[in-house]
PDB file of C-alpha atoms in Angstrom:
ATOM      1  CA  MET Z1096     -57.831   0.856 -11.317  1.00  0.00           C
ATOM      2  CA  GLU Z1097     -57.462   2.148 -14.871  1.00  0.00           C
ATOM      3  CA  THR Z1098     -55.215   0.329 -17.321  1.00  0.00           C
ATOM      4  CA  SER Z1099     -53.502   2.086 -20.196  1.00  0.00           C
ATOM      5  CA  THR Z1100     -53.079   0.605 -23.632  1.00  0.00           C
ATOM      6  CA  MET Z1101     -50.127   1.655 -25.755  1.00  0.00           C
ATOM      7  CA  VAL Z1102     -51.146   3.243 -29.028  1.00  0.00           C
ATOM      8  CA  VAL Z1103     -50.098   1.030 -31.936  1.00  0.00           C
ATOM      9  CA  GLY Z1104     -48.973   2.528 -35.236  1.00  0.00           C
ATOM     10  CA  ARG Z1105     -50.875   0.971 -38.152  1.00  0.00           C
ATOM     11  CA  ALA Z1106     -50.073   2.222 -41.642  1.00  0.00           C
ATOM     12  CA  VAL Z1107     -51.711   1.950 -45.054  1.00  0.00           C
ATOM     13  CA  LEU Z1108     -49.590   2.511 -48.164  1.00  0.00           C
ATOM     14  CA  CYS Z1109     -51.420   4.202 -51.037  1.00  0.00           C
ATOM     15  CA  ASP Z1110     -49.395   4.250 -54.255  1.00  0.00           C
ATOM     16  CA  ASP Z1111     -50.129   2.780 -57.664  1.00  0.00           C
ATOM     17  CA  ASP Z1112     -46.513   1.649 -58.110  1.00  0.00           C
ATOM     18  CA  ALA Z1113     -46.107  -1.820 -56.594  1.00  0.00           C
ATOM     19  CA  LEU Z1114     -42.329  -1.471 -56.453  1.00  0.00           C
ATOM     20  CA  ILE Z1115     -42.559   1.776 -54.473  1.00  0.00           C
ATOM     21  CA  ARG Z1116     -45.030   0.167 -52.059  1.00  0.00           C
ATOM     22  CA  SER Z1117     -42.730  -2.797 -51.505  1.00  0.00           C
ATOM     23  CA  VAL Z1118     -39.741  -0.551 -50.794  1.00  0.00           C
ATOM     24  CA  ILE Z1119     -41.764   1.652 -48.418  1.00  0.00           C
ATOM     25  CA  ARG Z1120     -42.889  -1.517 -46.633  1.00  0.00           C
ATOM     26  CA  GLN Z1121     -39.218  -2.459 -46.241  1.00  0.00           C
ATOM     27  CA  VAL Z1122     -38.432   1.037 -44.892  1.00  0.00           C
ATOM     28  CA  LEU Z1123     -41.253   0.773 -42.354  1.00  0.00           C
ATOM     29  CA  SER Z1124     -40.093  -2.694 -41.308  1.00  0.00           C
ATOM     30  CA  GLU Z1125     -37.203  -0.896 -39.594  1.00  0.00           C
ATOM     31  CA  SER Z1126     -39.646   1.330 -37.689  1.00  0.00           C
ATOM     32  CA  PRO Z1127     -42.186   0.609 -34.923  1.00  0.00           C
ATOM     33  CA  ILE Z1128     -45.017   0.972 -37.441  1.00  0.00           C
ATOM     34  CA  GLU Z1129     -46.957  -2.045 -38.739  1.00  0.00           C
ATOM     35  CA  VAL Z1130     -48.127  -1.972 -42.363  1.00  0.00           C
ATOM     36  CA  VAL Z1131     -51.706  -3.268 -42.323  1.00  0.00           C
ATOM     37  CA  GLY Z1132     -52.595  -2.782 -45.980  1.00  0.00           C
ATOM     38  CA  GLU Z1133     -51.717  -1.494 -49.428  1.00  0.00           C
ATOM     39  CA  ALA Z1134     -53.880   0.222 -52.032  1.00  0.00           C
ATOM     40  CA  ASP Z1135     -53.500   1.813 -55.451  1.00  0.00           C
ATOM     41  CA  SER Z1136     -56.544   4.088 -55.275  1.00  0.00           C
ATOM     42  CA  PRO Z1137     -57.993   6.526 -52.690  1.00  0.00           C
ATOM     43  CA  GLU Z1138     -61.226   4.534 -52.376  1.00  0.00           C
ATOM     44  CA  ASP Z1139     -59.451   1.274 -51.612  1.00  0.00           C
ATOM     45  CA  ALA Z1140     -57.165   3.025 -49.129  1.00  0.00           C
ATOM     46  CA  MET Z1141     -60.143   4.545 -47.289  1.00  0.00           C
ATOM     47  CA  GLU Z1142     -61.766   1.132 -46.997  1.00  0.00           C
ATOM     48  CA  ILE Z1143     -58.573  -0.413 -45.582  1.00  0.00           C
ATOM     49  CA  VAL Z1144     -58.039   2.468 -43.139  1.00  0.00           C
ATOM     50  CA  GLU Z1145     -61.548   2.006 -41.728  1.00  0.00           C
ATOM     51  CA  ARG Z1146     -61.434  -1.804 -41.671  1.00  0.00           C
ATOM     52  CA  ALA Z1147     -57.965  -2.019 -40.087  1.00  0.00           C
ATOM     53  CA  ASP Z1148     -58.421   1.031 -37.834  1.00  0.00           C
ATOM     54  CA  ALA Z1149     -55.211   2.448 -39.312  1.00  0.00           C
ATOM     55  CA  ASN Z1150     -53.854   5.748 -38.036  1.00  0.00           C
ATOM     56  CA  ILE Z1151     -51.104   6.449 -40.601  1.00  0.00           C
ATOM     57  CA  VAL Z1152     -51.251   6.765 -44.384  1.00  0.00           C
ATOM     58  CA  VAL Z1153     -48.234   7.073 -46.688  1.00  0.00           C
ATOM     59  CA  LEU Z1154     -49.798   8.697 -49.734  1.00  0.00           C
ATOM     60  CA  ASP Z1155     -48.832   9.335 -53.337  1.00  0.00           C
ATOM     61  CA  LEU Z1156     -50.721  12.148 -55.070  1.00  0.00           C
ATOM     62  CA  ALA Z1157     -50.669  10.943 -58.687  1.00  0.00           C
ATOM     63  CA  LEU Z1158     -52.772   7.773 -58.675  1.00  0.00           C
ATOM     64  CA  ARG Z1159     -54.312   6.034 -61.656  1.00  0.00           C
ATOM     65  CA  GLY Z1160     -57.429   5.424 -59.584  1.00  0.00           C
ATOM     66  CA  GLY Z1161     -57.917   9.043 -58.470  1.00  0.00           C
ATOM     67  CA  ASN Z1162     -56.212  11.996 -56.829  1.00  0.00           C
ATOM     68  CA  GLY Z1163     -54.428  11.471 -53.536  1.00  0.00           C
ATOM     69  CA  GLU Z1164     -55.582  14.842 -52.217  1.00  0.00           C
ATOM     70  CA  GLN Z1165     -59.133  13.519 -51.837  1.00  0.00           C
ATOM     71  CA  LEU Z1166     -57.780  10.887 -49.432  1.00  0.00           C
ATOM     72  CA  LEU Z1167     -55.926  13.579 -47.476  1.00  0.00           C
ATOM     73  CA  LYS Z1168     -59.144  15.615 -47.127  1.00  0.00           C
ATOM     74  CA  TRP Z1169     -61.091  12.514 -46.116  1.00  0.00           C
ATOM     75  CA  ALA Z1170     -58.504  11.559 -43.467  1.00  0.00           C
ATOM     76  CA  LYS Z1171     -58.560  14.997 -41.895  1.00  0.00           C
ATOM     77  CA  ALA Z1172     -62.379  14.977 -41.772  1.00  0.00           C
ATOM     78  CA  GLN Z1173     -62.486  11.829 -39.604  1.00  0.00           C
ATOM     79  CA  HIS Z1174     -63.319  11.992 -35.890  1.00  0.00           C
ATOM     80  CA  ARG Z1175     -60.071  10.291 -34.919  1.00  0.00           C
ATOM     81  CA  PRO Z1176     -56.517  11.370 -35.765  1.00  0.00           C
ATOM     82  CA  ILE Z1177     -55.128   9.897 -38.975  1.00  0.00           C
ATOM     83  CA  HIS Z1178     -51.592  10.987 -39.805  1.00  0.00           C
ATOM     84  CA  VAL Z1179     -50.807  11.438 -43.494  1.00  0.00           C
ATOM     85  CA  VAL Z1180     -47.327  11.517 -45.014  1.00  0.00           C
ATOM     86  CA  VAL Z1181     -47.467  12.714 -48.623  1.00  0.00           C
ATOM     87  CA  TYR Z1182     -44.714  10.860 -50.468  1.00  0.00           C
ATOM     88  CA  SER Z1183     -44.882  11.920 -54.093  1.00  0.00           C
ATOM     89  CA  SER Z1184     -43.000  13.282 -57.093  1.00  0.00           C
ATOM     90  CA  TYR Z1185     -45.888  15.658 -57.801  1.00  0.00           C
ATOM     91  CA  ALA Z1186     -46.153  17.732 -54.621  1.00  0.00           C
ATOM     92  CA  ALA Z1187     -45.940  21.095 -56.374  1.00  0.00           C
ATOM     93  CA  ASP Z1188     -47.098  23.104 -53.334  1.00  0.00           C
ATOM     94  CA  PRO Z1189     -45.949  21.463 -50.080  1.00  0.00           C
ATOM     95  CA  GLY Z1190     -47.191  24.437 -48.051  1.00  0.00           C
ATOM     96  CA  GLN Z1191     -50.735  23.956 -49.321  1.00  0.00           C
ATOM     97  CA  LEU Z1192     -50.633  20.240 -48.490  1.00  0.00           C
ATOM     98  CA  LEU Z1193     -49.320  20.925 -44.989  1.00  0.00           C
ATOM     99  CA  ALA Z1194     -52.087  23.507 -44.500  1.00  0.00           C
ATOM    100  CA  ALA Z1195     -54.607  20.865 -45.622  1.00  0.00           C
ATOM    101  CA  GLY Z1196     -53.439  18.596 -42.805  1.00  0.00           C
ATOM    102  CA  ALA Z1197     -50.494  16.545 -44.112  1.00  0.00           C
ATOM    103  CA  ASP Z1198     -47.991  15.733 -41.362  1.00  0.00           C
ATOM    104  CA  ALA Z1199     -45.098  15.782 -43.822  1.00  0.00           C
ATOM    105  CA  VAL Z1200     -44.547  16.265 -47.556  1.00  0.00           C
ATOM    106  CA  ILE Z1201     -41.588  14.337 -48.984  1.00  0.00           C
ATOM    107  CA  GLU Z1202     -40.373  14.112 -52.558  1.00  0.00           C
ATOM    108  CA  LYS Z1203     -39.730  10.656 -53.962  1.00  0.00           C
ATOM    109  CA  PRO Z1204     -37.446   8.790 -53.606  1.00  0.00           C
ATOM    110  CA  ASP Z1205     -36.043  10.381 -50.418  1.00  0.00           C
ATOM    111  CA  PHE Z1206     -36.364   7.399 -48.073  1.00  0.00           C
ATOM    112  CA  GLY Z1207     -34.146   9.065 -45.473  1.00  0.00           C
ATOM    113  CA  ARG Z1208     -36.722  11.809 -44.867  1.00  0.00           C
ATOM    114  CA  LEU Z1209     -39.468   9.184 -44.919  1.00  0.00           C
ATOM    115  CA  HIS Z1210     -37.648   7.387 -42.073  1.00  0.00           C
ATOM    116  CA  THR Z1211     -37.533  10.648 -40.122  1.00  0.00           C
ATOM    117  CA  ALA Z1212     -41.199  11.514 -40.731  1.00  0.00           C
ATOM    118  CA  ILE Z1213     -42.384   8.055 -39.659  1.00  0.00           C
ATOM    119  CA  ASP Z1214     -40.255   8.187 -36.499  1.00  0.00           C
ATOM    120  CA  SER Z1215     -41.683  11.618 -35.665  1.00  0.00           C
ATOM    121  CA  ILE Z1216     -45.265  10.374 -36.054  1.00  0.00           C
ATOM    122  CA  ALA Z1217     -44.497   7.243 -34.036  1.00  0.00           C
ATOM    123  CA  SER Z1218     -43.175   9.371 -31.179  1.00  0.00           C
ATOM    124  CA  SER Z1219     -46.193  11.675 -31.321  1.00  0.00           C
ATOM    125  CA  ILE Z1220     -48.667   8.789 -30.943  1.00  0.00           C
ATOM    126  CA  GLY Z1221     -46.730   7.120 -28.154  1.00  0.00           C
ATOM    127  CA  VAL Z1222     -44.919   4.343 -29.988  1.00  0.00           C
ATOM    128  CA  PRO Z1223     -41.330   3.970 -28.740  1.00  0.00           C
ATOM    129  CA  VAL Z1224     -38.683   4.579 -31.398  1.00  0.00           C
ATOM    130  CA  ASP Z1225     -35.456   2.654 -31.001  1.00  0.00           C
ATOM    131  CA  ARG Z1226     -33.874   2.043 -34.361  1.00  0.00           C
ATOM    132  CA  ARG Z1227     -30.271   2.360 -35.341  1.00  0.00           C
ATOM    133  CA  ARG Z1228     -29.796   4.414 -38.462  1.00  0.00           C
ATOM    134  CA  ARG Z1229     -27.357   3.476 -41.148  1.00  0.00           C
ATOM    135  CA  SER Z1230     -23.972   5.083 -40.984  1.00  0.00           C
ATOM    136  CA  GLU Z1231     -23.117   7.329 -43.909  1.00  0.00           C
ATOM    137  CA  ALA Z1232     -19.797   5.543 -44.305  1.00  0.00           C
ATOM    138  CA  ARG Z1233     -20.023   1.780 -44.499  1.00  0.00           C
ATOM    139  CA  GLY Z1234     -17.408  -0.848 -45.064  1.00  0.00           C
ATOM    140  CA  VAL Z1235     -17.952  -4.280 -46.551  1.00  0.00           C
ATOM    141  CA  SER Z1236     -21.640  -5.099 -46.626  1.00  0.00           C
ATOM    142  CA  GLU Z1237     -22.942  -7.802 -44.324  1.00  0.00           C
ATOM    143  CA  LEU Z1238     -26.037  -8.915 -46.176  1.00  0.00           C
ATOM    144  CA  PRO Z1239     -28.719 -11.163 -44.702  1.00  0.00           C
ATOM    145  CA  PRO Z1240     -28.808 -14.544 -46.474  1.00  0.00           C
ATOM    146  CA  PRO Z1241     -31.670 -15.396 -48.863  1.00  0.00           C
ATOM    147  CA  THR Z1242     -34.715 -16.810 -47.113  1.00  0.00           C
ATOM    148  CA  ALA Z1243     -35.216 -19.207 -50.034  1.00  0.00           C
ATOM    149  CA  VAL Z1244     -34.086 -19.738 -53.623  1.00  0.00           C
ATOM    150  CA  SER Z1245     -36.371 -20.851 -56.459  1.00  0.00           C
ATOM    151  CA  LEU Z1246     -35.515 -23.419 -59.119  1.00  0.00           C
ATOM    152  CA  SER Z1247     -34.681 -20.509 -61.424  1.00  0.00           C
ATOM    153  CA  GLY Z1248     -32.226 -19.098 -58.905  1.00  0.00           C
ATOM    154  CA  PHE Z1249     -34.440 -16.186 -57.732  1.00  0.00           C
ATOM    155  CA  GLU Z1250     -34.994 -15.313 -54.089  1.00  0.00           C
ATOM    156  CA  PRO Z1251     -38.270 -13.881 -52.715  1.00  0.00           C
ATOM    157  CA  TRP Z1252     -38.665 -10.145 -53.252  1.00  0.00           C
ATOM    158  CA  ASN Z1253     -38.841  -9.307 -49.534  1.00  0.00           C
ATOM    159  CA  SER Z1254     -35.621 -11.249 -48.985  1.00  0.00           C
ATOM    160  CA  PHE Z1255     -33.963  -9.395 -51.876  1.00  0.00           C
ATOM    161  CA  LEU Z1256     -35.140  -6.042 -50.487  1.00  0.00           C
ATOM    162  CA  ALA Z1257     -33.546  -6.818 -47.135  1.00  0.00           C
ATOM    163  CA  ALA Z1258     -30.252  -7.511 -48.897  1.00  0.00           C
ATOM    164  CA  ALA Z1259     -30.510  -4.406 -51.071  1.00  0.00           C
ATOM    165  CA  GLY Z1260     -31.272  -2.247 -48.042  1.00  0.00           C
ATOM    166  CA  ALA Z1261     -28.095  -3.472 -46.340  1.00  0.00           C
ATOM    167  CA  ALA Z1262     -25.903  -3.011 -49.428  1.00  0.00           C
ATOM    168  CA  GLY Z1263     -22.970  -0.639 -49.165  1.00  0.00           C
ATOM    169  CA  PRO Z1264     -20.871   1.555 -51.467  1.00  0.00           C
ATOM    170  CA  GLY Z1265     -19.505  -0.308 -54.462  1.00  0.00           C
ATOM    171  CA  GLU Z1266     -22.485  -2.595 -54.990  1.00  0.00           C
ATOM    172  CA  THR Z1267     -24.391  -2.285 -58.270  1.00  0.00           C
ATOM    173  CA  ILE Z1268     -28.094  -2.759 -59.024  1.00  0.00           C
ATOM    174  CA  LEU Z1269     -29.090  -3.964 -62.502  1.00  0.00           C
ATOM    175  CA  CYS Z1270     -32.697  -4.171 -63.714  1.00  0.00           C
ATOM    176  CA  GLY Z1271     -33.734  -5.711 -67.023  1.00  0.00           C
ATOM    177  CA  ASP Z1272     -36.828  -5.956 -69.206  1.00  0.00           C
ATOM    178  CA  ILE Z1273     -37.962  -7.053 -72.660  1.00  0.00           C
ATOM    179  CA  VAL Z1274     -39.299  -4.738 -75.370  1.00  0.00           C
ATOM    180  CA  PRO Z1275     -41.483  -6.667 -77.846  1.00  0.00           C
ATOM    181  CA  GLY Z1276     -40.716  -6.485 -81.540  1.00  0.00           C
ATOM    182  CA  PRO Z1277     -43.221  -4.840 -83.925  1.00  0.00           C
ATOM    183  CA  ARG Z1278     -44.709  -8.225 -84.867  1.00  0.00           C
ATOM    184  CA  ARG Z1279     -45.245  -9.164 -81.208  1.00  0.00           C
ATOM    185  CA  GLU Z1280     -46.831  -5.983 -79.848  1.00  0.00           C
ATOM    186  CA  VAL Z1281     -50.361  -7.175 -80.648  1.00  0.00           C
ATOM    187  CA  ASP Z1282     -50.153 -10.425 -78.659  1.00  0.00           C
ATOM    188  CA  TRP Z1283     -47.726  -9.225 -75.951  1.00  0.00           C
ATOM    189  CA  ASP Z1284     -50.217  -9.745 -73.125  1.00  0.00           C
ATOM    190  CA  VAL Z1285     -49.499 -10.213 -69.407  1.00  0.00           C
ATOM    191  CA  VAL Z1286     -48.905 -13.959 -69.670  1.00  0.00           C
ATOM    192  CA  PHE Z1287     -46.598 -13.633 -72.663  1.00  0.00           C
ATOM    193  CA  ALA Z1288     -44.648 -10.744 -71.091  1.00  0.00           C
ATOM    194  CA  THR Z1289     -44.307 -12.524 -67.727  1.00  0.00           C
ATOM    195  CA  ASP Z1290     -42.994 -15.696 -69.354  1.00  0.00           C
ATOM    196  CA  HIS Z1291     -40.352 -13.756 -71.289  1.00  0.00           C
ATOM    197  CA  ARG Z1292     -39.329 -11.731 -68.235  1.00  0.00           C
ATOM    198  CA  ILE Z1293     -38.726 -14.942 -66.289  1.00  0.00           C
ATOM    199  CA  ALA Z1294     -36.641 -16.252 -69.188  1.00  0.00           C
ATOM    200  CA  LEU Z1295     -34.704 -12.971 -69.204  1.00  0.00           C
ATOM    201  CA  GLY Z1296     -34.100 -13.305 -65.465  1.00  0.00           C
ATOM    202  CA  ARG Z1297     -32.686 -16.789 -66.008  1.00  0.00           C
ATOM    203  CA  ALA Z1298     -30.382 -15.407 -68.674  1.00  0.00           C
ATOM    204  CA  MET Z1299     -29.315 -12.663 -66.284  1.00  0.00           C
ATOM    205  CA  ALA Z1300     -28.706 -15.177 -63.509  1.00  0.00           C
ATOM    206  CA  THR Z1301     -26.228 -17.137 -65.645  1.00  0.00           C
ATOM    207  CA  GLY Z1302     -23.955 -14.091 -65.781  1.00  0.00           C
ATOM    208  CA  ARG Z1303     -23.798 -13.492 -62.048  1.00  0.00           C
ATOM    209  CA  ARG Z1304     -21.432 -14.812 -59.395  1.00  0.00           C
ATOM    210  CA  ALA Z1305     -22.511 -17.202 -56.643  1.00  0.00           C
ATOM    211  CA  PHE Z1306     -22.812 -14.460 -53.984  1.00  0.00           C
ATOM    212  CA  ASP Z1307     -24.748 -11.967 -56.167  1.00  0.00           C
ATOM    213  CA  ARG Z1308     -28.493 -11.735 -55.521  1.00  0.00           C
ATOM    214  CA  ILE Z1309     -31.358 -11.847 -58.011  1.00  0.00           C
ATOM    215  CA  SER Z1310     -35.143 -11.558 -57.751  1.00  0.00           C
ATOM    216  CA  MET Z1311     -38.235 -10.459 -59.675  1.00  0.00           C
ATOM    217  CA  SER Z1312     -39.649  -7.072 -58.693  1.00  0.00           C
ATOM    218  CA  PRO Z1313     -43.388  -6.474 -58.147  1.00  0.00           C
ATOM    219  CA  THR Z1314     -43.438  -5.031 -61.692  1.00  0.00           C
ATOM    220  CA  GLY Z1315     -42.275  -8.425 -62.986  1.00  0.00           C
ATOM    221  CA  ARG Z1316     -38.801  -7.265 -63.998  1.00  0.00           C
ATOM    222  CA  PRO Z1317     -35.661  -9.228 -63.034  1.00  0.00           C
ATOM    223  CA  VAL Z1318     -33.380  -7.268 -60.665  1.00  0.00           C
ATOM    224  CA  LEU Z1319     -29.786  -8.209 -59.859  1.00  0.00           C
ATOM    225  CA  LEU Z1320     -27.653  -6.995 -56.942  1.00  0.00           C
ATOM    226  CA  LEU Z1321     -23.952  -7.260 -57.810  1.00  0.00           C
ATOM    227  CA  ILE Z1322     -21.847  -7.469 -54.666  1.00  0.00           C
ATOM    228  CA  GLY Z1323     -18.522  -5.628 -54.849  1.00  0.00           C
ATOM    229  CA  GLY Z1324     -16.614  -6.084 -58.078  1.00  0.00           C
ATOM    230  CA  HIS Z1325     -15.943  -3.157 -60.367  1.00  0.00           C
ATOM    231  CA  PRO Z1326     -18.068  -0.449 -62.083  1.00  0.00           C
ATOM    232  CA  GLU Z1327     -18.046  -2.376 -65.378  1.00  0.00           C
ATOM    233  CA  ALA Z1328     -19.574  -5.509 -63.828  1.00  0.00           C
ATOM    234  CA  ALA Z1329     -23.128  -4.524 -64.768  1.00  0.00           C
ATOM    235  CA  ASN Z1330     -22.123  -3.986 -68.405  1.00  0.00           C
ATOM    236  CA  ALA Z1331     -20.442  -7.400 -68.500  1.00  0.00           C
ATOM    237  CA  VAL Z1332     -23.436  -9.204 -66.960  1.00  0.00           C
ATOM    238  CA  TYR Z1333     -25.845  -7.356 -69.255  1.00  0.00           C
ATOM    239  CA  GLN Z1334     -23.819  -8.285 -72.344  1.00  0.00           C
ATOM    240  CA  ARG Z1335     -23.707 -11.966 -71.343  1.00  0.00           C
ATOM    241  CA  MET Z1336     -27.460 -11.837 -70.749  1.00  0.00           C
ATOM    242  CA  CYS Z1337     -28.069 -10.339 -74.221  1.00  0.00           C
ATOM    243  CA  ASP Z1338     -25.763 -12.889 -75.873  1.00  0.00           C
ATOM    244  CA  ARG Z1339     -27.611 -15.793 -74.271  1.00  0.00           C
ATOM    245  CA  TRP Z1340     -30.986 -14.234 -75.128  1.00  0.00           C
ATOM    246  CA  GLY Z1341     -29.948 -13.912 -78.773  1.00  0.00           C
ATOM    247  CA  ARG Z1342     -28.812 -17.540 -78.928  1.00  0.00           C
ATOM    248  CA  GLU Z1343     -31.670 -19.201 -77.061  1.00  0.00           C
ATOM    249  CA  VAL Z1344     -34.773 -17.001 -77.439  1.00  0.00           C
ATOM    250  CA  ASP Z1345     -34.300 -14.129 -79.890  1.00  0.00           C
ATOM    251  CA  VAL Z1346     -37.804 -12.706 -79.352  1.00  0.00           C
ATOM    252  CA  GLY Z1347     -38.073  -9.045 -78.412  1.00  0.00           C
ATOM    253  CA  SER Z1348     -35.093  -6.960 -77.328  1.00  0.00           C
ATOM    254  CA  PRO Z1349     -33.473  -6.858 -73.864  1.00  0.00           C
ATOM    255  CA  VAL Z1350     -33.199  -3.416 -72.268  1.00  0.00           C
ATOM    256  CA  GLY Z1351     -31.922  -2.420 -68.863  1.00  0.00           C
ATOM    257  CA  ALA Z1352     -30.667   0.155 -66.402  1.00  0.00           C
ATOM    258  CA  PHE Z1353     -28.041   0.005 -63.686  1.00  0.00           C
ATOM    259  CA  GLY Z1354     -26.713   2.188 -60.918  1.00  0.00           C
ATOM    260  CA  LEU Z1355     -23.689   2.077 -58.638  1.00  0.00           C
ATOM    261  CA  ILE Z1356     -24.383   2.604 -54.931  1.00  0.00           C
ATOM    262  CA  HIS Z1357     -22.268   5.516 -53.709  1.00  0.00           C
ATOM    263  CA  ARG Z1358     -21.123   6.290 -50.180  1.00  0.00           C
ATOM    264  CA  SER Z1359     -23.885   8.833 -49.504  1.00  0.00           C
ATOM    265  CA  ASP Z1360     -26.669   6.782 -51.148  1.00  0.00           C
ATOM    266  CA  ASP Z1361     -29.643   5.096 -49.607  1.00  0.00           C
ATOM    267  CA  PRO Z1362     -29.493   1.821 -51.581  1.00  0.00           C
ATOM    268  CA  LEU Z1363     -33.289   1.490 -51.646  1.00  0.00           C
ATOM    269  CA  GLU Z1364     -33.522   4.902 -53.304  1.00  0.00           C
ATOM    270  CA  ARG Z1365     -31.006   3.753 -55.881  1.00  0.00           C
ATOM    271  CA  LEU Z1366     -33.068   0.615 -56.500  1.00  0.00           C
ATOM    272  CA  VAL Z1367     -36.215   2.654 -57.224  1.00  0.00           C
ATOM    273  CA  LEU Z1368     -34.328   5.040 -59.520  1.00  0.00           C
ATOM    274  CA  VAL Z1369     -32.786   2.163 -61.468  1.00  0.00           C
ATOM    275  CA  GLU Z1370     -36.130   0.398 -61.948  1.00  0.00           C
ATOM    276  CA  ALA Z1371     -37.746   3.637 -63.132  1.00  0.00           C
ATOM    277  CA  ALA Z1372     -34.939   4.257 -65.661  1.00  0.00           C
ATOM    278  CA  VAL Z1373     -35.336   1.024 -67.649  1.00  0.00           C
ATOM    279  CA  PRO Z1374     -35.907   2.130 -71.269  1.00  0.00           C
ATOM    280  CA  ALA Z1375     -39.334   1.629 -72.783  1.00  0.00           C
ATOM    281  CA  ASP Z1376     -37.894   1.147 -76.282  1.00  0.00           C
ATOM    282  CA  ARG Z1377     -34.726  -0.029 -77.965  1.00  0.00           C
ATOM    283  CA  THR Z1378     -33.156   3.382 -78.546  1.00  0.00           C
ATOM    284  CA  ALA Z1379     -30.930   2.960 -75.466  1.00  0.00           C
ATOM    285  CA  SER Z1380     -30.506  -0.698 -74.601  1.00  0.00           C
ATOM    286  CA  LEU Z1381     -28.635  -0.097 -71.319  1.00  0.00           C
ATOM    287  CA  ARG Z1382     -28.958   3.103 -69.298  1.00  0.00           C
ATOM    288  CA  MET Z1383     -26.789   4.183 -66.367  1.00  0.00           C
ATOM    289  CA  VAL Z1384     -28.460   6.000 -63.471  1.00  0.00           C
TER     290      VAL Z1384
END
């Protein structure tokens, strides 16, 4: 008597932006697909796909370690089906990518369409899809509690992502960073920058309320989720953060970006947009997205 084995969806995320990978991982956590690896180059992604016997790749095209199209061509040349979802800001010709074998071509940061594409692939390979989608109109957010809180008041990034993904209209996301002064640019290495970002996060945390959420993103930047309140809350927290920074540290210049989650928003999309909008210099200290 023959026994059948259900096909399991195993995905590899190939993107050189660690924040994007972490948010995609959160999106896929609500699907029947298991993320078995992450990579920031086509070569590393190929190795993980073969080692983990993955059958799905979520692929960015613009990679520092190579062009994503070479991974798409490689996947389609394999003797077993490997589904590829191109998820990129640089998909100039979606028709050409679809003709080359991509299952879907989605422009960042449309996580709603990514949900749909992953569900479609899951159904096609025999993985049952049973996931409730978010309602477009949500009331007061019911956020999952932090899984842990560090001595600095930060929660783990995955825990923060779960809260951000459940956030509703009226919540605000604030992301901060430090721009080194001219005298510091030479010695502003990874260790120095990380230490100052943690200090900035602590300064940000002092301006929040007890039920607001704060974490450090994969890029090392502090990110704050302001629950409810009013549209000016982010400005007030940012100003208190800058005041404390000026009194206690006064090295480099704080910069930041914030965005209000609207009724039709996917909050994880808003999070990515806010993080990407943080100024790289001091010409605009706080930017609204």
